[in-house]
JSON list of C-alpha atoms in Angstrom, two decimals:
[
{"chain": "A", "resi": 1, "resn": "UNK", "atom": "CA", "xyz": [5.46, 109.60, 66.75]},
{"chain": "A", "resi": 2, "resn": "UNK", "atom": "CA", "xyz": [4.95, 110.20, 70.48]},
{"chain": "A", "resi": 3, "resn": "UNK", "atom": "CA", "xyz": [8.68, 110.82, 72.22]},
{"chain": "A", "resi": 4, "resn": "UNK", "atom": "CA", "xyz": [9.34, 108.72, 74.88]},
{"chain": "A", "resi": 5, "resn": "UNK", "atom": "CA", "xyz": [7.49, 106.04, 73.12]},
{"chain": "A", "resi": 6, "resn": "UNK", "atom": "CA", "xyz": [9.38, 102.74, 74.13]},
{"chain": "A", "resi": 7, "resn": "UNK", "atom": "CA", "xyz": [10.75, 101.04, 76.88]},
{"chain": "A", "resi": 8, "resn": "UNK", "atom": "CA", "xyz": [13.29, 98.30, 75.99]},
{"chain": "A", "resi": 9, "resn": "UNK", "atom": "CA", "xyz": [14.92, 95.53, 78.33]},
{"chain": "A", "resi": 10, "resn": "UNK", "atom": "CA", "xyz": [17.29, 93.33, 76.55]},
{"chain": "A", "resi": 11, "resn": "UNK", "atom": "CA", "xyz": [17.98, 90.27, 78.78]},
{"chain": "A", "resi": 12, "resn": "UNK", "atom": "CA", "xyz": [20.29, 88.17, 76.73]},
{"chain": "A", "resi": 13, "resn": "UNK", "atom": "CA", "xyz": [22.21, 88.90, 73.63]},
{"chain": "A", "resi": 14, "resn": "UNK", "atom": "CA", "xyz": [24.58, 87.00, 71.33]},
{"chain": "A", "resi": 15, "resn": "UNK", "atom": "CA", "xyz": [26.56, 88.57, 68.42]},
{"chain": "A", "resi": 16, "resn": "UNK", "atom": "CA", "xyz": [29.02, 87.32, 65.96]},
{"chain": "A", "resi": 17, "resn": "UNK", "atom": "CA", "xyz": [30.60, 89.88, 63.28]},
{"chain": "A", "resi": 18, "resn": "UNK", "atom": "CA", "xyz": [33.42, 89.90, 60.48]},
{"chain": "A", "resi": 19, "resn": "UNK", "atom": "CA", "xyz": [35.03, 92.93, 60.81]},
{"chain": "A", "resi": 20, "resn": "UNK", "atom": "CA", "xyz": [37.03, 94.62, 57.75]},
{"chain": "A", "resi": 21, "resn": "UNK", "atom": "CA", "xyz": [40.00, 96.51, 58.53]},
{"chain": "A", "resi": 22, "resn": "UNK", "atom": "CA", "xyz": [39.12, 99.38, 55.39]},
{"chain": "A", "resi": 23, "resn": "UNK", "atom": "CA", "xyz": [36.00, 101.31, 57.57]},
{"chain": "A", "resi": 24, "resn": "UNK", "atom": "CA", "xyz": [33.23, 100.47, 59.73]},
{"chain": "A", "resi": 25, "resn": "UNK", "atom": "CA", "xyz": [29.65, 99.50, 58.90]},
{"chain": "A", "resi": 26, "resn": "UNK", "atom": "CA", "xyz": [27.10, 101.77, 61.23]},
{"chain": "A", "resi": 27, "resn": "UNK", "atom": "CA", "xyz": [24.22, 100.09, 62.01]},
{"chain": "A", "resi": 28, "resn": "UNK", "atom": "CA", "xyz": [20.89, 100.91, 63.07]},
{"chain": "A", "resi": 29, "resn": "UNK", "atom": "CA", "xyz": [19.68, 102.16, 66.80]},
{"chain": "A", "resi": 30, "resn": "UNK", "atom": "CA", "xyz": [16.97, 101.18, 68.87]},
{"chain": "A", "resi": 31, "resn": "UNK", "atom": "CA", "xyz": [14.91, 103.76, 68.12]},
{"chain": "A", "resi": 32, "resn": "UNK", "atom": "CA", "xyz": [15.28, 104.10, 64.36]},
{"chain": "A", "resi": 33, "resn": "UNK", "atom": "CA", "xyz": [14.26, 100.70, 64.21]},
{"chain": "A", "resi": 34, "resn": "UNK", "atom": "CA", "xyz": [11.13, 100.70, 66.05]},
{"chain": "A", "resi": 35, "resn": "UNK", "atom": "CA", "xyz": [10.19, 104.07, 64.02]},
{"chain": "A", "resi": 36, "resn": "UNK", "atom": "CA", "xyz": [10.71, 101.75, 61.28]},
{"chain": "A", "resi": 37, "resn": "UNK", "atom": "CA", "xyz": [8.91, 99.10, 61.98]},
{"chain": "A", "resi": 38, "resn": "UNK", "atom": "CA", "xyz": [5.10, 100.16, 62.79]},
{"chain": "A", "resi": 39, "resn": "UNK", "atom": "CA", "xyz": [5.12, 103.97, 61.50]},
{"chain": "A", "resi": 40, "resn": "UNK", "atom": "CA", "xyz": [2.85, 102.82, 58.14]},
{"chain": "A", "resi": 41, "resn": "UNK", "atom": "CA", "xyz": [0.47, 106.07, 57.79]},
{"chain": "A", "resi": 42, "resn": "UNK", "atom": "CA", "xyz": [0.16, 107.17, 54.64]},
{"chain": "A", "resi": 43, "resn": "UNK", "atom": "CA", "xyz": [-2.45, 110.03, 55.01]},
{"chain": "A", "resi": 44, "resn": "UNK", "atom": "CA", "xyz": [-5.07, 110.40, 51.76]},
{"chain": "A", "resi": 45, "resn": "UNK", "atom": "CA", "xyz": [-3.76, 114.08, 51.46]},
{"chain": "A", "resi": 46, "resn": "UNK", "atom": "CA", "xyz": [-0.40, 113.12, 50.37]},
{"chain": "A", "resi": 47, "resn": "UNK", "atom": "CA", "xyz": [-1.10, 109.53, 48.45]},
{"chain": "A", "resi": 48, "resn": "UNK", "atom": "CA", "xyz": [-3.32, 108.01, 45.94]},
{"chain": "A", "resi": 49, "resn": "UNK", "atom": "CA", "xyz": [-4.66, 105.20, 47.42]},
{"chain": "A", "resi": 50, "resn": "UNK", "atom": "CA", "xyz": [-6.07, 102.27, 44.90]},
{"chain": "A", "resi": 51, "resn": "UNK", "atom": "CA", "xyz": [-7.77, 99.52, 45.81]},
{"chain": "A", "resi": 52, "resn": "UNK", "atom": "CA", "xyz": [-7.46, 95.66, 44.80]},
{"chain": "A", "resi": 53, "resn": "UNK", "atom": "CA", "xyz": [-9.62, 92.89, 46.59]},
{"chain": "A", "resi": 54, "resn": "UNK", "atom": "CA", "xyz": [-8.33, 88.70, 46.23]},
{"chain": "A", "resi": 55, "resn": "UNK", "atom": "CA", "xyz": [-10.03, 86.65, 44.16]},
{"chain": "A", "resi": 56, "resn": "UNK", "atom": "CA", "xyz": [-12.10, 85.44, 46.89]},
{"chain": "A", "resi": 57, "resn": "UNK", "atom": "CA", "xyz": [-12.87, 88.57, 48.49]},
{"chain": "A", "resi": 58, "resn": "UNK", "atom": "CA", "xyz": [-11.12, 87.61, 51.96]},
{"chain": "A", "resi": 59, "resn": "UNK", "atom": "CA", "xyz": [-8.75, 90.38, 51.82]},
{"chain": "A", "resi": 60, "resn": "UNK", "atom": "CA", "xyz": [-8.01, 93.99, 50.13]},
{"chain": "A", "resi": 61, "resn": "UNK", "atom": "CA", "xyz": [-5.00, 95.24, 49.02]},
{"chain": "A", "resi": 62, "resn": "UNK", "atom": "CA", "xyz": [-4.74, 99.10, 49.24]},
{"chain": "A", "resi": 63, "resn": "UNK", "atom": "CA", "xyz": [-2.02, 100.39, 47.23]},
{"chain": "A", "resi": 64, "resn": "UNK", "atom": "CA", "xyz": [-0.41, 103.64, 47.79]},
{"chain": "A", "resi": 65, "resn": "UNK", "atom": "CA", "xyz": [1.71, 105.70, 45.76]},
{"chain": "A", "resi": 66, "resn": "UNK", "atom": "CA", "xyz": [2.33, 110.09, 46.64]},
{"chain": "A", "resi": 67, "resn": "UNK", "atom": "CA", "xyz": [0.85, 112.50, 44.72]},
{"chain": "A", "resi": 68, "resn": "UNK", "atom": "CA", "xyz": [3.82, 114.18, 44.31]},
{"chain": "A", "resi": 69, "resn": "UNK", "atom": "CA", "xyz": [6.88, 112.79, 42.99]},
{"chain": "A", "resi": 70, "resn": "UNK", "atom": "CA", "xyz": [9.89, 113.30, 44.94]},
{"chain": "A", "resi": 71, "resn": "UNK", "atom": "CA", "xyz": [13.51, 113.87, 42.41]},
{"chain": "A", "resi": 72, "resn": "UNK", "atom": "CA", "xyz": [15.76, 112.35, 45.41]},
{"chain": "A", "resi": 73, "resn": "UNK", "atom": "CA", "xyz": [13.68, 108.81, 45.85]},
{"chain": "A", "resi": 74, "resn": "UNK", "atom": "CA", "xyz": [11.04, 106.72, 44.71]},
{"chain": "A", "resi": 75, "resn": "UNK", "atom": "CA", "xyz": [8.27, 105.40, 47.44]},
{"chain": "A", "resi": 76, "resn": "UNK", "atom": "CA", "xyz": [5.36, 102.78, 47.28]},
{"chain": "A", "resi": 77, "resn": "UNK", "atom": "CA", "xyz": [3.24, 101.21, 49.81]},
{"chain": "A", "resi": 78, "resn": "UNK", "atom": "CA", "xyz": [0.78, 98.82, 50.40]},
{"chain": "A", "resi": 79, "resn": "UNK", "atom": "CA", "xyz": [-1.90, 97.61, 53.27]},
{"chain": "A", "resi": 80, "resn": "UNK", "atom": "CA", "xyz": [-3.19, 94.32, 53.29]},
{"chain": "A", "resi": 81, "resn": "UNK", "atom": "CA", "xyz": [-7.32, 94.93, 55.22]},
{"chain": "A", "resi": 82, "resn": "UNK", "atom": "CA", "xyz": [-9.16, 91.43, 56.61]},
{"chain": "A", "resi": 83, "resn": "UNK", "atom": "CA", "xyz": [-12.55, 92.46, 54.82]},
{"chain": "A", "resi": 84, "resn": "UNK", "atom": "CA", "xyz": [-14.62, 90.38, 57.74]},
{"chain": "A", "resi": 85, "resn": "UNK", "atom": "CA", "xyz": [-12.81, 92.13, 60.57]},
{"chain": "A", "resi": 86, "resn": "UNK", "atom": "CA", "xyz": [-11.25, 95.19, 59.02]},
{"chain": "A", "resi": 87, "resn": "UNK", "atom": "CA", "xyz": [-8.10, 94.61, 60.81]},
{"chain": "A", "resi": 88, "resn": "UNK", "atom": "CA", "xyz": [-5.14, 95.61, 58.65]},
{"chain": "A", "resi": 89, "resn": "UNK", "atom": "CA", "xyz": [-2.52, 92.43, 58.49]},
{"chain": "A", "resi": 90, "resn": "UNK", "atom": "CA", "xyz": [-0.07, 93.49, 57.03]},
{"chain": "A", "resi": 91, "resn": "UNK", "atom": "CA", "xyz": [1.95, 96.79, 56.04]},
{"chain": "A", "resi": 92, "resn": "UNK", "atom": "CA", "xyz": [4.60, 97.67, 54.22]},
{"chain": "A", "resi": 93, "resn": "UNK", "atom": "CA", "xyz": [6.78, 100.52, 52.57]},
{"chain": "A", "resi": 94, "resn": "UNK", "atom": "CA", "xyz": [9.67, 100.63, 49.84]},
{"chain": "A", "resi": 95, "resn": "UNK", "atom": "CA", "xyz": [11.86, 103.68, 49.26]},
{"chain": "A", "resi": 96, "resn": "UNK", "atom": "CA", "xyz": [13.91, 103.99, 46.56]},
{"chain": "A", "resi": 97, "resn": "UNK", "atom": "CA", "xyz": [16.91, 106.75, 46.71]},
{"chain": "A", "resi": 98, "resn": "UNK", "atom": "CA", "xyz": [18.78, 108.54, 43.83]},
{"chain": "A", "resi": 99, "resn": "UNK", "atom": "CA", "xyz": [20.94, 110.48, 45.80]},
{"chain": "A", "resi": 100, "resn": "UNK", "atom": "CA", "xyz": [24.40, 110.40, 44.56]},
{"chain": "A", "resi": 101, "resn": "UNK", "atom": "CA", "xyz": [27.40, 108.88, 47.12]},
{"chain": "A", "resi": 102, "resn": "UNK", "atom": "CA", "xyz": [27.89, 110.86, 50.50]},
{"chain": "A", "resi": 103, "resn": "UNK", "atom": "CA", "xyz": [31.75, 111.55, 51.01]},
{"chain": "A", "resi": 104, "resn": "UNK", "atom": "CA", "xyz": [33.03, 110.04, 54.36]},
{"chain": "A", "resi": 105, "resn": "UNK", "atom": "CA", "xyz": [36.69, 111.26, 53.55]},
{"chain": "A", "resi": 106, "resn": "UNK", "atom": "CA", "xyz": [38.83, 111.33, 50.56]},
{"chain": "A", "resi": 107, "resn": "UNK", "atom": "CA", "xyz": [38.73, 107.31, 50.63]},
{"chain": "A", "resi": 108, "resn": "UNK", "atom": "CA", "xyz": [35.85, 106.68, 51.47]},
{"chain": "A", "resi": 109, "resn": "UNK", "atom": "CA", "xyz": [31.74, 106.94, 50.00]},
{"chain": "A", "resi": 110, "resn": "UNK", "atom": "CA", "xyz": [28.28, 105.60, 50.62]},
{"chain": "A", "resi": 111, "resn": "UNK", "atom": "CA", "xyz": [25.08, 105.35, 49.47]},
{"chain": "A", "resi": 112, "resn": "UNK", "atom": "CA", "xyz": [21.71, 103.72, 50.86]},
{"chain": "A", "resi": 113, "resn": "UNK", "atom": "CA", "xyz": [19.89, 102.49, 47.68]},
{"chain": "A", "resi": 114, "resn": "UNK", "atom": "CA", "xyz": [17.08, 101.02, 49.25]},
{"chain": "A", "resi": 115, "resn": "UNK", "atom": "CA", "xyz": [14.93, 101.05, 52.48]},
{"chain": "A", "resi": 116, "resn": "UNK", "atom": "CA", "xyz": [12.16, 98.13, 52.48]},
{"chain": "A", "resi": 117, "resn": "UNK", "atom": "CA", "xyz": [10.06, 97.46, 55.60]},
{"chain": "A", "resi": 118, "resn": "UNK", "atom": "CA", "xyz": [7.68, 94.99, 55.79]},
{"chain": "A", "resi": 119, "resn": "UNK", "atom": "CA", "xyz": [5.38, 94.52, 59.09]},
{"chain": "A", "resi": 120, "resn": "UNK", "atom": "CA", "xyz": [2.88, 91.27, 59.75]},
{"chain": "A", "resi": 121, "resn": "UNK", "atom": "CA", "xyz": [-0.03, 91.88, 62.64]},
{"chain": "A", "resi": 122, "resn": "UNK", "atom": "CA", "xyz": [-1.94, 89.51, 64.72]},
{"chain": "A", "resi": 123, "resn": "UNK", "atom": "CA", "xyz": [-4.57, 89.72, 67.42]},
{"chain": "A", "resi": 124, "resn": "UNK", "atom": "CA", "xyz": [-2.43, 89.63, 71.01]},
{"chain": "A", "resi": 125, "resn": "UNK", "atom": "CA", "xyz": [-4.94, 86.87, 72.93]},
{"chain": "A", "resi": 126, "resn": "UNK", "atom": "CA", "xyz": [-4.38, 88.47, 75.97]},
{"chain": "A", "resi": 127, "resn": "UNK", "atom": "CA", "xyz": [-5.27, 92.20, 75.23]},
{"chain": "A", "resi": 128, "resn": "UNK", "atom": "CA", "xyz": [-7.44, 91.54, 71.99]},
{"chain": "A", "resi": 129, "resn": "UNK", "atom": "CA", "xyz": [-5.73, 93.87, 70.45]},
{"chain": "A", "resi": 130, "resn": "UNK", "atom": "CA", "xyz": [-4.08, 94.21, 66.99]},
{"chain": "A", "resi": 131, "resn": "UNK", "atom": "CA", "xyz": [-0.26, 94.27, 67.87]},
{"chain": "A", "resi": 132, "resn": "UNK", "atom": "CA", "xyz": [2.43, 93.50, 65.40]},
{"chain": "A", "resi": 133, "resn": "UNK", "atom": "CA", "xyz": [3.19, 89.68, 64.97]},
{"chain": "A", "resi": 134, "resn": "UNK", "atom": "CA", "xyz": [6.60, 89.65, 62.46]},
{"chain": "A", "resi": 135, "resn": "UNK", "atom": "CA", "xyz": [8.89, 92.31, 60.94]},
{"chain": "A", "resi": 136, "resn": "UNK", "atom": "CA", "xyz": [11.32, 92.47, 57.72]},
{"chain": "A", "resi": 137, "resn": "UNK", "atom": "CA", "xyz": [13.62, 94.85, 56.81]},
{"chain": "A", "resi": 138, "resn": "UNK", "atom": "CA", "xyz": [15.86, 94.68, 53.37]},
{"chain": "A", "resi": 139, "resn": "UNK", "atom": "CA", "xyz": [18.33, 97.43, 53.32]},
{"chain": "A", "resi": 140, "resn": "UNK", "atom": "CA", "xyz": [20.78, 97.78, 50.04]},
{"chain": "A", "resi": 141, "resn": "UNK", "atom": "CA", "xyz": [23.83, 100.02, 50.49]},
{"chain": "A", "resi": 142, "resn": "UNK", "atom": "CA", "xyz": [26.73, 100.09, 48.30]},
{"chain": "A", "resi": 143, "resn": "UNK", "atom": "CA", "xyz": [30.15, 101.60, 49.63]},
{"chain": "A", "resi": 144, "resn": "UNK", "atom": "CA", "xyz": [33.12, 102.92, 47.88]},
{"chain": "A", "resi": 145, "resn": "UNK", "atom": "CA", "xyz": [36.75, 102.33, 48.99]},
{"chain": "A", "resi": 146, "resn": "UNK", "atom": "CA", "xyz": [39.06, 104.17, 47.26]},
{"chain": "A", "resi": 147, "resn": "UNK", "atom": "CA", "xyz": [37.16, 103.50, 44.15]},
{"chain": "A", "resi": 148, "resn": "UNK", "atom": "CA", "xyz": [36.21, 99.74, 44.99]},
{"chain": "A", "resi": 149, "resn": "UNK", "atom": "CA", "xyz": [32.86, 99.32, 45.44]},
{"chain": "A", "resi": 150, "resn": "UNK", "atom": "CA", "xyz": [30.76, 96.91, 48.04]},
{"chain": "A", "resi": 151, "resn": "UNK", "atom": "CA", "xyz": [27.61, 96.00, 47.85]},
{"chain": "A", "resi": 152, "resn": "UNK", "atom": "CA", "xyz": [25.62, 94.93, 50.77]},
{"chain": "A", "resi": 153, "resn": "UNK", "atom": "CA", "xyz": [22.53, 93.30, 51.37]},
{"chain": "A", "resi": 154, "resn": "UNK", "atom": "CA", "xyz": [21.24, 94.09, 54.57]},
{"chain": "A", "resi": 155, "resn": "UNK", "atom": "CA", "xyz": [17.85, 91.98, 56.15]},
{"chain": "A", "resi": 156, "resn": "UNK", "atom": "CA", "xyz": [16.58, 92.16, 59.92]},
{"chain": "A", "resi": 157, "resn": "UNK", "atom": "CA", "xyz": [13.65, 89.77, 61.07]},
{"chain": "A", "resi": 158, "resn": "UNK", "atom": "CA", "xyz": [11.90, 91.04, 63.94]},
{"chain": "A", "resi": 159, "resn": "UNK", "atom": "CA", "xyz": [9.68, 88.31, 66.15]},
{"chain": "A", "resi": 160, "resn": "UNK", "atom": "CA", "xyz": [6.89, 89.75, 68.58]},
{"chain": "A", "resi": 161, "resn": "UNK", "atom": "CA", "xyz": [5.99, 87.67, 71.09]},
{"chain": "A", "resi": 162, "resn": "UNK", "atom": "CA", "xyz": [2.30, 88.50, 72.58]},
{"chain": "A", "resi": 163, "resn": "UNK", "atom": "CA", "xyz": [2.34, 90.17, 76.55]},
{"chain": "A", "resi": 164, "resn": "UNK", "atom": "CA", "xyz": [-0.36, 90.82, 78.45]},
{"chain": "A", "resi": 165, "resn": "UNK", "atom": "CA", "xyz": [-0.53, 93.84, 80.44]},
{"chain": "A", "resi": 166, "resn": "UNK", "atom": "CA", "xyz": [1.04, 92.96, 83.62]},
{"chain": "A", "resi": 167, "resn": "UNK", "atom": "CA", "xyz": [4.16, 91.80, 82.48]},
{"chain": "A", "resi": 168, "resn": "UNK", "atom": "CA", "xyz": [6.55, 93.87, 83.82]},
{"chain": "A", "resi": 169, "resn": "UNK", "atom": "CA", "xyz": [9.78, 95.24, 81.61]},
{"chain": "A", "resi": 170, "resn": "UNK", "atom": "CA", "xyz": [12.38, 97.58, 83.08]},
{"chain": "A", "resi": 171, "resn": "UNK", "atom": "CA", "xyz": [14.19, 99.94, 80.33]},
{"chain": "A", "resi": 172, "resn": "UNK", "atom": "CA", "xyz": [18.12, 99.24, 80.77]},
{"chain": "A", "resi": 173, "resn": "UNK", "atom": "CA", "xyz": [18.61, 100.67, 77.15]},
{"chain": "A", "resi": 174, "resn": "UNK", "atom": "CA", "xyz": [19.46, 104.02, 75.83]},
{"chain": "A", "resi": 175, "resn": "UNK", "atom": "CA", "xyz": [17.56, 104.27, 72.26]},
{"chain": "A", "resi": 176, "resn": "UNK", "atom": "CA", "xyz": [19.99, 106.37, 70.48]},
{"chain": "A", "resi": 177, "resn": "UNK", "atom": "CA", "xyz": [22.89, 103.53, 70.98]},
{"chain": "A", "resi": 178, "resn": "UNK", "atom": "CA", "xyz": [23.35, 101.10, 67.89]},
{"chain": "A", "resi": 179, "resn": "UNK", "atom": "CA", "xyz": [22.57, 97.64, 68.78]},
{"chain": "A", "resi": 180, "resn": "UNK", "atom": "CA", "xyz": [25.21, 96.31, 68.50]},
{"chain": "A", "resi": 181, "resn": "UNK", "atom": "CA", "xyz": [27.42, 98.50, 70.86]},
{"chain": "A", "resi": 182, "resn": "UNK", "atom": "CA", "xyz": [25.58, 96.37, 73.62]},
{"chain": "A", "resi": 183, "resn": "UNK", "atom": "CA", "xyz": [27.48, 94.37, 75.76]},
{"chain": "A", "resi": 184, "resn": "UNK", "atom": "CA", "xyz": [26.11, 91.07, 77.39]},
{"chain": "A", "resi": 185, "resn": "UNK", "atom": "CA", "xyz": [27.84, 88.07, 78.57]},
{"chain": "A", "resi": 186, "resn": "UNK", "atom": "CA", "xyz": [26.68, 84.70, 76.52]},
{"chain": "A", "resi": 187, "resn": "UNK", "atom": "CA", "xyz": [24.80, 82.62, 79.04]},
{"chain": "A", "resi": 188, "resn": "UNK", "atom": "CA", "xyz": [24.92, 79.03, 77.57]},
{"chain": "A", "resi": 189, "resn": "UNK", "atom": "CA", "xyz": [21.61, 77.89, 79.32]},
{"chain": "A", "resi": 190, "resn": "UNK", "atom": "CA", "xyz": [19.60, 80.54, 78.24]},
{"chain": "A", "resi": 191, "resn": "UNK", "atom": "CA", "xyz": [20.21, 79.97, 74.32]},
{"chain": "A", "resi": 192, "resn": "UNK", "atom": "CA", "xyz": [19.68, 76.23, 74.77]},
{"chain": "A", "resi": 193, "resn": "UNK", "atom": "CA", "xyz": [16.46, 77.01, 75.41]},
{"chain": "A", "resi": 194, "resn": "UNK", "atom": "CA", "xyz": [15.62, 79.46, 72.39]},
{"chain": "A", "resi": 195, "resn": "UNK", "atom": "CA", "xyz": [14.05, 77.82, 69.60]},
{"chain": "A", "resi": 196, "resn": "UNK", "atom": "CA", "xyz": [14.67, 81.06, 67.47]},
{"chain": "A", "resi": 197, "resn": "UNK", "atom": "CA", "xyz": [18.03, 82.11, 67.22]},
{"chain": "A", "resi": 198, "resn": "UNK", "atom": "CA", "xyz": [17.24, 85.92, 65.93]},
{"chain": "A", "resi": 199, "resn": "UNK", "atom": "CA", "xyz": [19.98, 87.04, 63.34]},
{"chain": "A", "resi": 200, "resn": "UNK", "atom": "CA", "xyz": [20.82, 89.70, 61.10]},
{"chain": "A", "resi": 201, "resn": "UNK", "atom": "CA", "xyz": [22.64, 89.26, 57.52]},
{"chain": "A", "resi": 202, "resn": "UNK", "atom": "CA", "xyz": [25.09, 91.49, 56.17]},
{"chain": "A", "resi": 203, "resn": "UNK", "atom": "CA", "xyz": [26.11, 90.31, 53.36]},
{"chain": "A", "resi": 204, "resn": "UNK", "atom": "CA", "xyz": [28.81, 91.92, 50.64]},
{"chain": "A", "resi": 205, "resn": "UNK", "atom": "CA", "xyz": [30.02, 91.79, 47.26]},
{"chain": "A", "resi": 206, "resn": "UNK", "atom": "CA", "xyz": [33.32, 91.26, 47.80]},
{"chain": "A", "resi": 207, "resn": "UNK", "atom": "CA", "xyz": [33.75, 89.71, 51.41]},
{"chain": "A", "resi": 208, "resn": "UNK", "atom": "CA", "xyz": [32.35, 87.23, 53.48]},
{"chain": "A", "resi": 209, "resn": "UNK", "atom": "CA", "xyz": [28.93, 87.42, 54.94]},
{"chain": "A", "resi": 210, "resn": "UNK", "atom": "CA", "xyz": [28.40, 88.80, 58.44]},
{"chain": "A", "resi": 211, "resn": "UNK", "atom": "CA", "xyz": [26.06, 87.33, 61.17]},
{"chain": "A", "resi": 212, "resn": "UNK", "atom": "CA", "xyz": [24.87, 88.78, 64.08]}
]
């Protein structure tokens, strides 16, 4: 992955959050989230690839699996190829981890259990070009509190609306800060005129759900 890779303006934002008064919940940054979210290669050296066309030959599903097992985590992943256009439509990748609990302090534990990206694409009208269309991320982490444990589910959905080449974006964001560290004031007009409200779902085993 290129450095440098992204610019990112963020002209409105509006966050909710439930916070708990035993530790803090880190989440992601800017940039590990567009890493995430279109790095899909999966290079023939390192993975068996199998292939699996639909019943009516539209589309192929190419599975892919490493050749070499890893003891810490378990990964699988998947293309989805248009067999009249050979544009891949979707991509996706599931890691599995095994790694016991990381100690925080003498309170406090956590563990990621699961990393799950899944990435839709779709032909931008005015470039022509394959760009990516939808996102989904499912992210299971359980947490131990001085021996309680909470589970949480979390799940980003990531919308990409098609630009054409001459639209202009400034960057006003530092990649490395977690998104929700930003600071906007709520402008009332501009969400009455959003017919997605974007959200993200933290959900645990023992409190509330979050939204943000």
């Amino acid at each position: 992955m290129p450095k440098n890779n992204y610019t990112v303006e963020v002209q409105n934002m509006r966050k909710a959050g439930l916070f708990a008064k035993d530790y803090d919940f880190v989440l992601i940054n800017f940039k590990n989230f567009l890493d995430r979210h279109n790095s899909f290669y999966m290079s023939p050296k390192n993975f068996n690839l199998t292939y699996k066309s639909a019943n009516d030959t539209t589309y192929t599903k190419i599975f892919a699996k490493p050749k070499s097992k890893s003891p810490d985590s378990d990964f699988q992943g998947y293309y989805i190829v248009n067999n009249e256009n050979f544009n891949f439509e979707q991509a996706s990748t599931k890691t599995v981890y095994f790694d016991d609990y990381t100690v925080v302090n003498k309170d406090l534990k956590n563990k990621t259990n699961s990393f799950e990206v899944t990435s839709n694409f779709k032909k931008n009208p005015f470039t022509n070009k394959m760009q990516i269309n939808k996102s989904f991320f499912k992210i299971k982490v359980d947490v131990l509190f001085k021996d309680i444990k909470d589970e949480f589910d979390l799940n980003f959905i990531y919308y990409a609306e098609p630009l054409n080449n001459s639209t202009s974006i400034k960057n006003n964001i530092n990649h490395d800060k977690d998104i929700f560290d930003l600071k906007f004031d709520y402008d009332e007009e501009y969400w009455k005129n959003q017919e997605i409200l974007l959200h993200i779902r933290l959900a645990s085993s023992r409190r509330n759900a979050c939204y943000y």
